[in-house]
mmCIF file of C-alpha atoms in Angstrom:
data_model
loop_
_atom_site.group_PDB
_atom_site.id
_atom_site.type_symbol
_atom_site.label_atom_id
_atom_site.label_comp_id
_atom_site.label_asym_id
_atom_site.label_seq_id
_atom_site.Cartn_x
_atom_site.Cartn_y
_atom_site.Cartn_z
ATOM 1 C CA MET L 1 -64.864 -24.895 -84.438
ATOM 2 C CA LEU L 2 -64.871 -25.914 -80.764
ATOM 3 C CA LEU L 3 -62.307 -28.683 -81.335
ATOM 4 C CA GLN L 4 -59.998 -26.297 -83.171
ATOM 5 C CA HIS L 5 -59.964 -24.053 -80.080
ATOM 6 C CA LEU L 6 -59.017 -27.004 -77.853
ATOM 7 C CA PHE L 7 -56.051 -27.998 -80.004
ATOM 8 C CA TRP L 8 -54.882 -24.514 -80.938
ATOM 9 C CA LYS L 9 -51.561 -23.848 -79.247
ATOM 10 C CA ARG L 10 -51.739 -20.750 -77.083
ATOM 11 C CA GLN L 11 -48.957 -18.232 -77.288
ATOM 12 C CA GLN L 12 -46.901 -18.356 -74.099
ATOM 13 C CA PHE L 13 -44.297 -15.702 -74.770
ATOM 14 C CA TYR L 14 -44.742 -12.052 -75.686
ATOM 15 C CA LYS L 15 -42.429 -9.209 -76.588
ATOM 16 C CA LYS L 16 -42.121 -6.355 -74.158
ATOM 17 C CA PRO L 17 -40.206 -3.070 -74.237
ATOM 18 C CA LEU L 18 -36.600 -3.452 -73.132
ATOM 19 C CA ILE L 19 -36.630 -0.122 -71.287
ATOM 20 C CA THR L 20 -39.284 2.365 -70.191
ATOM 21 C CA ALA L 21 -39.816 5.748 -71.867
ATOM 22 C CA PHE L 22 -38.038 7.418 -68.913
ATOM 23 C CA GLU L 23 -35.096 5.031 -69.294
ATOM 24 C CA GLN L 24 -35.023 5.692 -73.049
ATOM 25 C CA LYS L 25 -34.479 9.385 -72.355
ATOM 26 C CA MET L 26 -31.615 8.545 -69.999
ATOM 27 C CA PHE L 27 -30.096 6.152 -72.541
ATOM 28 C CA ILE L 28 -30.109 8.904 -75.163
ATOM 29 C CA ARG L 29 -28.619 11.392 -72.688
ATOM 30 C CA LEU L 30 -25.866 8.961 -71.675
ATOM 31 C CA ASN L 31 -24.964 8.451 -75.334
ATOM 32 C CA GLU L 32 -24.923 12.219 -75.904
ATOM 33 C CA ALA L 33 -22.751 12.780 -72.835
ATOM 34 C CA LEU L 34 -20.364 9.889 -73.453
ATOM 35 C CA PRO L 35 -20.077 9.348 -77.228
ATOM 36 C CA GLU L 36 -16.698 7.636 -76.843
ATOM 37 C CA HIS L 37 -18.167 5.025 -74.472
ATOM 38 C CA HIS L 38 -20.543 2.087 -74.860
ATOM 39 C CA ILE L 39 -23.829 2.155 -72.950
ATOM 40 C CA LEU L 40 -25.547 -1.125 -72.106
ATOM 41 C CA ALA L 41 -29.111 -1.245 -70.789
ATOM 42 C CA GLN L 42 -30.755 -3.803 -68.498
ATOM 43 C CA VAL L 43 -27.633 -5.758 -67.562
ATOM 44 C CA ALA L 44 -28.077 -8.728 -65.236
ATOM 45 C CA PHE L 45 -26.147 -8.589 -61.978
ATOM 46 C CA SER L 46 -24.966 -12.116 -62.779
ATOM 47 C CA ALA L 47 -23.057 -10.665 -65.754
ATOM 48 C CA LEU L 48 -21.287 -8.253 -63.390
ATOM 49 C CA ILE L 49 -20.736 -10.129 -60.128
ATOM 50 C CA THR L 50 -20.416 -13.673 -58.857
ATOM 51 C CA SER L 51 -19.807 -15.585 -55.658
ATOM 52 C CA ASN L 52 -18.558 -19.034 -54.726
ATOM 53 C CA HIS L 53 -21.577 -19.407 -52.439
ATOM 54 C CA PHE L 54 -24.936 -20.492 -53.843
ATOM 55 C CA LYS L 55 -26.933 -18.657 -51.163
ATOM 56 C CA ILE L 56 -25.154 -15.405 -51.936
ATOM 57 C CA ARG L 57 -25.721 -15.839 -55.691
ATOM 58 C CA GLN L 58 -29.427 -16.269 -54.952
ATOM 59 C CA GLN L 59 -29.454 -12.719 -53.555
ATOM 60 C CA PHE L 60 -28.621 -11.196 -56.931
ATOM 61 C CA ASN L 61 -29.357 -13.749 -59.645
ATOM 62 C CA ARG L 62 -32.592 -12.031 -60.766
ATOM 63 C CA LYS L 63 -31.494 -8.439 -60.315
ATOM 64 C CA VAL L 64 -30.839 -6.126 -63.249
ATOM 65 C CA THR L 65 -29.096 -2.768 -63.351
ATOM 66 C CA ASP L 66 -30.419 0.032 -65.565
ATOM 67 C CA PHE L 67 -27.217 1.030 -67.380
ATOM 68 C CA VAL L 68 -23.590 -0.025 -67.540
ATOM 69 C CA VAL L 69 -21.020 2.368 -69.013
ATOM 70 C CA LEU L 70 -18.015 0.765 -70.725
ATOM 71 C CA ASN L 71 -14.839 2.445 -71.917
ATOM 72 C CA ARG L 72 -13.187 1.684 -75.273
ATOM 73 C CA GLU L 73 -11.395 -1.283 -73.715
ATOM 74 C CA MET L 74 -14.835 -2.658 -72.745
ATOM 75 C CA ARG L 75 -14.165 -2.211 -69.026
ATOM 76 C CA VAL L 76 -16.980 -1.075 -66.759
ATOM 77 C CA ILE L 77 -16.383 2.495 -65.610
ATOM 78 C CA ALA L 78 -19.785 3.125 -64.014
ATOM 79 C CA ILE L 79 -23.166 1.667 -63.254
ATOM 80 C CA VAL L 80 -26.091 4.063 -63.550
ATOM 81 C CA GLU L 81 -29.423 3.553 -61.815
ATOM 82 C CA LEU L 82 -32.424 5.701 -62.672
ATOM 83 C CA ASP L 83 -34.919 5.858 -59.814
ATOM 84 C CA ASP L 84 -38.445 6.570 -60.949
ATOM 85 C CA PRO L 85 -41.436 6.835 -58.574
ATOM 86 C CA SER L 86 -41.609 3.022 -58.359
ATOM 87 C CA HIS L 87 -38.483 3.183 -56.152
ATOM 88 C CA ILE L 88 -40.303 5.105 -53.412
ATOM 89 C CA GLY L 89 -40.256 2.918 -50.316
ATOM 90 C CA LYS L 90 -37.537 0.680 -51.762
ATOM 91 C CA GLU L 91 -34.576 2.693 -50.524
ATOM 92 C CA ASP L 92 -33.281 -0.170 -48.358
ATOM 93 C CA GLU L 93 -33.420 -2.584 -51.283
ATOM 94 C CA ASP L 94 -31.624 -0.053 -53.511
ATOM 95 C CA GLN L 95 -28.970 0.396 -50.830
ATOM 96 C CA GLN L 96 -28.411 -3.380 -50.679
ATOM 97 C CA ARG L 97 -28.129 -3.562 -54.472
ATOM 98 C CA ASP L 98 -25.586 -0.735 -54.495
ATOM 99 C CA ALA L 99 -23.627 -2.401 -51.674
ATOM 100 C CA MET L 100 -23.286 -5.644 -53.658
ATOM 101 C CA LEU L 101 -21.971 -3.824 -56.718
ATOM 102 C CA THR L 102 -19.693 -1.571 -54.659
ATOM 103 C CA GLU L 103 -18.220 -4.540 -52.794
ATOM 104 C CA ALA L 104 -17.412 -6.104 -56.167
ATOM 105 C CA GLY L 105 -15.503 -2.949 -57.128
ATOM 106 C CA TYR L 106 -18.029 -0.989 -59.189
ATOM 107 C CA THR L 107 -19.010 2.656 -58.844
ATOM 108 C CA VAL L 108 -22.783 3.188 -58.799
ATOM 109 C CA PHE L 109 -24.515 6.476 -59.604
ATOM 110 C CA ARG L 110 -28.208 6.968 -58.792
ATOM 111 C CA TYR L 111 -30.371 9.644 -60.357
ATOM 112 C CA THR L 112 -34.008 10.529 -59.709
ATOM 113 C CA SER L 113 -34.174 12.744 -62.788
ATOM 114 C CA ILE L 114 -32.281 12.888 -66.048
ATOM 115 C CA PRO L 115 -29.181 15.058 -65.580
ATOM 116 C CA SER L 116 -27.619 17.244 -68.236
ATOM 117 C CA ALA L 117 -24.927 15.793 -70.471
ATOM 118 C CA ARG L 118 -22.410 18.059 -68.749
ATOM 119 C CA GLU L 119 -23.399 16.771 -65.304
ATOM 120 C CA LEU L 120 -23.140 13.154 -66.461
ATOM 121 C CA ARG L 121 -19.656 13.714 -67.878
ATOM 122 C CA LYS L 122 -18.596 15.396 -64.629
ATOM 123 C CA ASP L 123 -20.012 12.572 -62.499
ATOM 124 C CA LEU L 124 -18.973 9.554 -64.540
ATOM 125 C CA LEU L 125 -15.548 10.506 -65.891
#
């Protein structure tokens, strides 16, 4: 029995939820508000922006945005960030993240609560 434990391969990888319960509510609301659009969750910055400079790429290569809104032509029309209480004290970091995306030509919307479908349509379209 002891030898079996020594040779038994330990699991190294585990599933985890893609988005939090709070983010799930926002995902549903975005889909309600924008049924003619595609909503992507947890999109890597590296899928959205790039740089010719390695040091600059290092600044964003592990960052992820909450939601990306695409039109029917699959073009990004908005990036949506949902700030829960874990963002308290990280305002400077959030500002830097937004600045990177804005410099690349994206429009970023930040919410601290889940807006109505009407408000989302007004903001994003």
